[in-house]
CSV table of N, CA and C in Angstrom, one decimal:
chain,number,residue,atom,x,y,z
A,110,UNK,N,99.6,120.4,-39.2
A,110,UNK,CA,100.8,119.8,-39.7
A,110,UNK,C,100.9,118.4,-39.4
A,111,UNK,N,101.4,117.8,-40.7
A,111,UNK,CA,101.3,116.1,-40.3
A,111,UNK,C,102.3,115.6,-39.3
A,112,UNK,N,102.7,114.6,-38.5
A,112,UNK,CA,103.7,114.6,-37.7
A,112,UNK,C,104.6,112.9,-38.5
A,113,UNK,N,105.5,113.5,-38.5
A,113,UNK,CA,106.8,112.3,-39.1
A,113,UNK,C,106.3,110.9,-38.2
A,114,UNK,N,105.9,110.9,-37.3
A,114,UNK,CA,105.5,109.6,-36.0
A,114,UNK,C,104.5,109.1,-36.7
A,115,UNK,N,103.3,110.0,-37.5
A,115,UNK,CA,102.1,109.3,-38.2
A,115,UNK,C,102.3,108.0,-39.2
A,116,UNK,N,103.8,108.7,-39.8
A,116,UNK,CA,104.3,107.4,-40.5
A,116,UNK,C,103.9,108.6,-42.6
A,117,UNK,N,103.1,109.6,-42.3
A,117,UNK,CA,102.9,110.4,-43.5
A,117,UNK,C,103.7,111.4,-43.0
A,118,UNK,N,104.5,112.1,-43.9
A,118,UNK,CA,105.1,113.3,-43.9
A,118,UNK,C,105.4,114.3,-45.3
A,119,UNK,N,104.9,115.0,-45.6
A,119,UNK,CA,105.6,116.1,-46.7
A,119,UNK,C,105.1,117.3,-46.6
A,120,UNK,N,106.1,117.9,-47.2
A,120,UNK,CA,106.2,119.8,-47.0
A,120,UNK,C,105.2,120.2,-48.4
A,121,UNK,N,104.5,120.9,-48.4
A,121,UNK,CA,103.0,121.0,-49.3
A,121,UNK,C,103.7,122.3,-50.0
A,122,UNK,N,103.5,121.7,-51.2
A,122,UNK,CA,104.0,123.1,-52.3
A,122,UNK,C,103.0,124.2,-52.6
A,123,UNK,N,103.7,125.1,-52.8
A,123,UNK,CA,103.0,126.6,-52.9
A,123,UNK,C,103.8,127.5,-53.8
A,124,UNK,N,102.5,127.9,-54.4
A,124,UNK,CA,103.1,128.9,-55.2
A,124,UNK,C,102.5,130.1,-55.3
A,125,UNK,N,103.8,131.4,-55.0
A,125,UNK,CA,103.9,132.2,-53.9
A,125,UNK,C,104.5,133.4,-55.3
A,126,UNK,N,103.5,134.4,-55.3
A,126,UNK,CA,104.2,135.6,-56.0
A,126,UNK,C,104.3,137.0,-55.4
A,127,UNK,N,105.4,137.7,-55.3
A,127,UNK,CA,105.6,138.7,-54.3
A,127,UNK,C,104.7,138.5,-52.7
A,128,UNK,N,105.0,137.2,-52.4
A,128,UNK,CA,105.0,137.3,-50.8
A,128,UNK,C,103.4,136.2,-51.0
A,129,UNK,N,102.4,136.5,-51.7
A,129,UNK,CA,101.3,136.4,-51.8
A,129,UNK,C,101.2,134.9,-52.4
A,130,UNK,N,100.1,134.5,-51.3
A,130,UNK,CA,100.0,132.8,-52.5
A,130,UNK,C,99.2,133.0,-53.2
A,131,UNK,N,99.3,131.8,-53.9
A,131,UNK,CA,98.4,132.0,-55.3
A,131,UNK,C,97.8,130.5,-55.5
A,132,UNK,N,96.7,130.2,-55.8
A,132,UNK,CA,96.3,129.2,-56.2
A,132,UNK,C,96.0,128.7,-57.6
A,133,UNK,N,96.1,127.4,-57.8
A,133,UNK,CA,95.9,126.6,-59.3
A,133,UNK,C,95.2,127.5,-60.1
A,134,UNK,N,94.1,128.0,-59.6
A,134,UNK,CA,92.7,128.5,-60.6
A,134,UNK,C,93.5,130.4,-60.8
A,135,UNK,N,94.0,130.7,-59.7
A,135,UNK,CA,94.1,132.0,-60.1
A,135,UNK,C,95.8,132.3,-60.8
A,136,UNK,N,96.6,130.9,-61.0
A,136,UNK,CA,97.9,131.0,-61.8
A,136,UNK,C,98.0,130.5,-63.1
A,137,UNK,N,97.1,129.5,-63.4
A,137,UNK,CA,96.8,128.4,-64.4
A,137,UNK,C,94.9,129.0,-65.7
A,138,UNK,N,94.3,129.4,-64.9
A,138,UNK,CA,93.0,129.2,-65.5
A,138,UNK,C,93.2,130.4,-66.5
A,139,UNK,N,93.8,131.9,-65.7
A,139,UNK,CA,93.9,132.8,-67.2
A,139,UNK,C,94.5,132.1,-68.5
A,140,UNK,N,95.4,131.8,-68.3
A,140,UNK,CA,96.3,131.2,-69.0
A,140,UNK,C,95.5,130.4,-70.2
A,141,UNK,N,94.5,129.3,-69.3
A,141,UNK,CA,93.7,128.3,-70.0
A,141,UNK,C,92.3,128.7,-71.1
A,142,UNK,N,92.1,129.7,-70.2
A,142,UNK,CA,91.0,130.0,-70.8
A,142,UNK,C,91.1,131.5,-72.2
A,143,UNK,N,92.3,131.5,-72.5
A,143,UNK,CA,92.6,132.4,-73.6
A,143,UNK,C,92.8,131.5,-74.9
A,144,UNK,N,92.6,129.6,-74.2
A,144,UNK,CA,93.3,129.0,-75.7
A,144,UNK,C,91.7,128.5,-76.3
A,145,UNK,N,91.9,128.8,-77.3
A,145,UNK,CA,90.8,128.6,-78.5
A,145,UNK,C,89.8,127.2,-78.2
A,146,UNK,N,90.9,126.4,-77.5
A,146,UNK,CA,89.9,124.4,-78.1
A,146,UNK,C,89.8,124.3,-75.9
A,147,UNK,N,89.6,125.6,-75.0
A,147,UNK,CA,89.3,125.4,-73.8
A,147,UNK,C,88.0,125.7,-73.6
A,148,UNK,N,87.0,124.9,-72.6
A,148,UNK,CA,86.3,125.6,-72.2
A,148,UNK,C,85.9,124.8,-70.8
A,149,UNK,N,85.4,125.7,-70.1
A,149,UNK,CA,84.9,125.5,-69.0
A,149,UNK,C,83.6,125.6,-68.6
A,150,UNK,N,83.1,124.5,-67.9
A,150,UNK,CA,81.9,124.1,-67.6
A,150,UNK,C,81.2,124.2,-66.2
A,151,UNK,N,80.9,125.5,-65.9
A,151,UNK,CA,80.5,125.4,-64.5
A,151,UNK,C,79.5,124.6,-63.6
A,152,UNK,N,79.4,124.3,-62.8
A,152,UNK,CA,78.1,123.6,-62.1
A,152,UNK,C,77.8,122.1,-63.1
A,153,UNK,N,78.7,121.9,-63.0
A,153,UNK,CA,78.6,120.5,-64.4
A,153,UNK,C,79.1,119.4,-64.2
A,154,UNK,N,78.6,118.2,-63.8
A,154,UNK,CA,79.2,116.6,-63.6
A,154,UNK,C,78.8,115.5,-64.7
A,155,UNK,N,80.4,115.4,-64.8
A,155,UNK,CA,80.4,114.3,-66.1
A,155,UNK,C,79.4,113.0,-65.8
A,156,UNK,N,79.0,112.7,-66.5
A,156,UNK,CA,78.4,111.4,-66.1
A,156,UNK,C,78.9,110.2,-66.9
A,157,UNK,N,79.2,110.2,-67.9
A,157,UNK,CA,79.7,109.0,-68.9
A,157,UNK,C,80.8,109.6,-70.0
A,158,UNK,N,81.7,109.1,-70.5
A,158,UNK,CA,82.5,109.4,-71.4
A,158,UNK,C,81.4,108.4,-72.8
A,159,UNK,N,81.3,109.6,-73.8
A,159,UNK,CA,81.2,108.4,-74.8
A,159,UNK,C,81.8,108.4,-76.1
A,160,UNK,N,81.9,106.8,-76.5
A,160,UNK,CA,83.3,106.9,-77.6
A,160,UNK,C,82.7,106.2,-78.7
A,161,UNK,N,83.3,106.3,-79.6
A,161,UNK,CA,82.8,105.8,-80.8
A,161,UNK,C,84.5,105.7,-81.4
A,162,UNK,N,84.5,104.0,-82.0
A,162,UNK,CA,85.5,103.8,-82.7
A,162,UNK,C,86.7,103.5,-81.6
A,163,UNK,N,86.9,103.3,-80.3
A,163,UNK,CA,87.7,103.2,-79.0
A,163,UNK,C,88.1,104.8,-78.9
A,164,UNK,N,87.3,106.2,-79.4
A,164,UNK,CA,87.8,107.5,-79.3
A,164,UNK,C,87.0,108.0,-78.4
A,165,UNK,N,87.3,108.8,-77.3
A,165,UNK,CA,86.5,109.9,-76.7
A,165,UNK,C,85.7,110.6,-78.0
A,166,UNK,N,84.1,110.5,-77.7
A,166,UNK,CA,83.7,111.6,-79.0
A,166,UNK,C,82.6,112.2,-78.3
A,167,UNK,N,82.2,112.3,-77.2
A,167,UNK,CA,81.6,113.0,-76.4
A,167,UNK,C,81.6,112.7,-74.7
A,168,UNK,N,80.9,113.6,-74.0
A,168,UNK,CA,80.7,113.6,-72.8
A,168,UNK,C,79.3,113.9,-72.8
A,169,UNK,N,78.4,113.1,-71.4
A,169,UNK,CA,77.1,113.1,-71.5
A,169,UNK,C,77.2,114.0,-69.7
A,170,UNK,N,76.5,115.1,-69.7
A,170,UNK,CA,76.7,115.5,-68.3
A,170,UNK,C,75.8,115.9,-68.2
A,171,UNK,N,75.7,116.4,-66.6
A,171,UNK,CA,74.4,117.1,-66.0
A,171,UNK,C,74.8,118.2,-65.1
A,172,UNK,N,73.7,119.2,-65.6
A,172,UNK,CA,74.4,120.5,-64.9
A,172,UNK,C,73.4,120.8,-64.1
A,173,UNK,N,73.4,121.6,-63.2
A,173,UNK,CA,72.7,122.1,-62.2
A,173,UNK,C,71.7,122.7,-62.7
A,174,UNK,N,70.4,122.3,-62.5
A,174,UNK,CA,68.7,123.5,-62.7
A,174,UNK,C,68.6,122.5,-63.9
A,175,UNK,N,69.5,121.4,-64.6
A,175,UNK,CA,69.3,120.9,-65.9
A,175,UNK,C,69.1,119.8,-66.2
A,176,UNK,N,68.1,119.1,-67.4
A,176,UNK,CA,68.5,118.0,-67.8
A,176,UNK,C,69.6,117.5,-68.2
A,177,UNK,N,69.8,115.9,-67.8
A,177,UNK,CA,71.0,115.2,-69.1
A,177,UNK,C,71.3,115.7,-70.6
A,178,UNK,N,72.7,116.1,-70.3
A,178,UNK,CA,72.7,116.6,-71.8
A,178,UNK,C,74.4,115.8,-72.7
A,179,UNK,N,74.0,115.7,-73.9
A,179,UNK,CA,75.0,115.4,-74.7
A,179,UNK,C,75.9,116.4,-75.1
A,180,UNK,N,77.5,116.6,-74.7
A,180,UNK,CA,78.3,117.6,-75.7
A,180,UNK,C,78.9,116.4,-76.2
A,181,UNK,N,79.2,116.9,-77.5
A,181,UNK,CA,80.4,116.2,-78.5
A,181,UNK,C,81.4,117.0,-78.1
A,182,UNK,N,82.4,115.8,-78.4
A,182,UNK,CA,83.7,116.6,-78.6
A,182,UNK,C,84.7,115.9,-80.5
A,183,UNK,N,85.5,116.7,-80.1
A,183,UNK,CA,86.3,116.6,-81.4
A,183,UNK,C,87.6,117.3,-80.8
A,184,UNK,N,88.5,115.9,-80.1
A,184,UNK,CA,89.8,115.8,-79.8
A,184,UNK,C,90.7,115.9,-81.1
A,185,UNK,N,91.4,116.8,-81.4
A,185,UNK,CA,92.7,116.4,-82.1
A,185,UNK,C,94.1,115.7,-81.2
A,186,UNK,N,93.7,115.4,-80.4
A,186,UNK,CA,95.0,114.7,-79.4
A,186,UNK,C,94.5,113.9,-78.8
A,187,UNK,N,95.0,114.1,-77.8
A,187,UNK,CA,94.6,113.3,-75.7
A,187,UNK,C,93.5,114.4,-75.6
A,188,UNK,N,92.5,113.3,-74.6
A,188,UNK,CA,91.8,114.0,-74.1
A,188,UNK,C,91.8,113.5,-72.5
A,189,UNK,N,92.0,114.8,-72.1
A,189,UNK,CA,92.6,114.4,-70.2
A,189,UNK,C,91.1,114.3,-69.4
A,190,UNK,N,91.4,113.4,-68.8
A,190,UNK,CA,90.1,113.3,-67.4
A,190,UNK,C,90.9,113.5,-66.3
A,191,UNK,N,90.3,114.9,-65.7
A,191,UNK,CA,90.8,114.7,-64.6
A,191,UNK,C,89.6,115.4,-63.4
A,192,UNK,N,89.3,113.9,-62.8
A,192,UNK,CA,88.1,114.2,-61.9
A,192,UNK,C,88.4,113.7,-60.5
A,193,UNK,N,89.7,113.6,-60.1
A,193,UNK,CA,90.0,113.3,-58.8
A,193,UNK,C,90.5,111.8,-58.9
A,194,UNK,N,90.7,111.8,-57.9
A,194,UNK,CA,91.4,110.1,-57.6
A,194,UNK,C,90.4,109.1,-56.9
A,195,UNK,N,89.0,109.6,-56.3
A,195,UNK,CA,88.2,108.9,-56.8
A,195,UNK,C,87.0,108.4,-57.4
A,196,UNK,N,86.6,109.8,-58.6
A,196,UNK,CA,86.1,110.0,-59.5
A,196,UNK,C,86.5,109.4,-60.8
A,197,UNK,N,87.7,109.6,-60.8
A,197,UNK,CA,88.6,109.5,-62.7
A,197,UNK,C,88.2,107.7,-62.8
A,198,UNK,N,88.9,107.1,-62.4
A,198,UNK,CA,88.7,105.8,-61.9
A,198,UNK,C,86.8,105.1,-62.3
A,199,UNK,N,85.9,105.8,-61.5
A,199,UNK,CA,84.6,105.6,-61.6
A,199,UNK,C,84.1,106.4,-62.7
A,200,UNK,N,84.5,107.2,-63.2
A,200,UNK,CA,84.1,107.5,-64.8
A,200,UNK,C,84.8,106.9,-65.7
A,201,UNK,N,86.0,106.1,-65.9
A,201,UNK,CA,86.5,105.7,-67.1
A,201,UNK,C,86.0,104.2,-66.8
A,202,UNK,N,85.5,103.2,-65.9
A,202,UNK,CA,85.2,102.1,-65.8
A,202,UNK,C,83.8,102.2,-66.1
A,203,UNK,N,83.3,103.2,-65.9
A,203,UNK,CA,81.8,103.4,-65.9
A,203,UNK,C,81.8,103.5,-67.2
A,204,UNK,N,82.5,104.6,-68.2
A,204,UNK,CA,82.3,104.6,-69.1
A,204,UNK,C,82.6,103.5,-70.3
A,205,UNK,N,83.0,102.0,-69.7
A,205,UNK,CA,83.7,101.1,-70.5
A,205,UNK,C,84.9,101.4,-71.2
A,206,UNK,N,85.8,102.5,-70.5
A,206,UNK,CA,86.9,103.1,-71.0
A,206,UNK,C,88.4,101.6,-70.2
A,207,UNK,N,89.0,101.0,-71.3
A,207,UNK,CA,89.7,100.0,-71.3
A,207,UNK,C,90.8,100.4,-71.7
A,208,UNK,N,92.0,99.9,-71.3
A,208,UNK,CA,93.5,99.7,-72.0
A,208,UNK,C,94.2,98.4,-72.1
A,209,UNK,N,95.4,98.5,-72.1
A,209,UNK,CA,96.3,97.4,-71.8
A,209,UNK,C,96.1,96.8,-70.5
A,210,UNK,N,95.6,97.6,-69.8
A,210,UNK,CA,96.0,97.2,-68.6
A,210,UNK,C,94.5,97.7,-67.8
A,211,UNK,N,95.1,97.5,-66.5
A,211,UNK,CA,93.8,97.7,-66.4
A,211,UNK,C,93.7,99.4,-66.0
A,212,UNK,N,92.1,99.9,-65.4
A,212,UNK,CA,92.4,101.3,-65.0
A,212,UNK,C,93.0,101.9,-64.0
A,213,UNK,N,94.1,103.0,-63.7
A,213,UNK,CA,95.0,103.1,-63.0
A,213,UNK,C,96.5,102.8,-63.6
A,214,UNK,N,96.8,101.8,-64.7
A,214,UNK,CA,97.8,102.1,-65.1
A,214,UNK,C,98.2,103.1,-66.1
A,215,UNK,N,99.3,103.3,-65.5
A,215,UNK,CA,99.6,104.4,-67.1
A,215,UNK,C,99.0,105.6,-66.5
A,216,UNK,N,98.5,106.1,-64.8
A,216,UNK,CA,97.9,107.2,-64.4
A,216,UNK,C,98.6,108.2,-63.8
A,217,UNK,N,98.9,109.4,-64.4
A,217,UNK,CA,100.0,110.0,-63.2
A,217,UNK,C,99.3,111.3,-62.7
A,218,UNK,N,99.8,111.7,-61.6
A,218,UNK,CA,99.1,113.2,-60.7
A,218,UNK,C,99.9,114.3,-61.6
């Protein structure tokens, strides 16, 4: 437990069903993985975003036991990166991924 003296302090959320916690993967993932445009990628690190036209239109990754490989994608919306706080950061600069501003704005947890 952090101590208020360290100068960091907060009470860490949990979410708790009939007494029992529960984690992100085991309250969120059924959920995700029943929608049609989800999939999941096991053993798999993005390496580059790549875009055509200033659009996400693929990801170039590498999986475990595997070569570099190309997936396309075909966003109808946003397409979220979320690789940690500090991964996201080193894949959208890596990937020449630019805004208004620079990267980090406009980023929320």
């Amino acid at each position: 437990t952090l101590q208020p003296e360290a100068g960091v302090f907060g009470e860490p959320e949990v979410i708790a069903e009939g007494g029992v916690r529960q984690s992100t993967a085991s309250v969120l993932l059924p959920k995700a993985k029943a929608r049609s445009n989800f999939n999941l990628l096991l053993e798999t690190e993005v390496l580059k975003i790549l875009q055509e036209g200033g659009a996400a239109r693929g990801i170039q990754v590498a999986r475990a036991r595997r070569a570099p490989e190309t997936i396309g994608l075909k966003p109808k919306g946003l397409v979220i990166v979320s690789a940690g706080a500090l991964n996201t950061p080193r894949l959208l600069l890596g990937s020449g991924v630019t805004g208004a501003g620079s990267v980090g704005e406009g980023l929320s947890d």
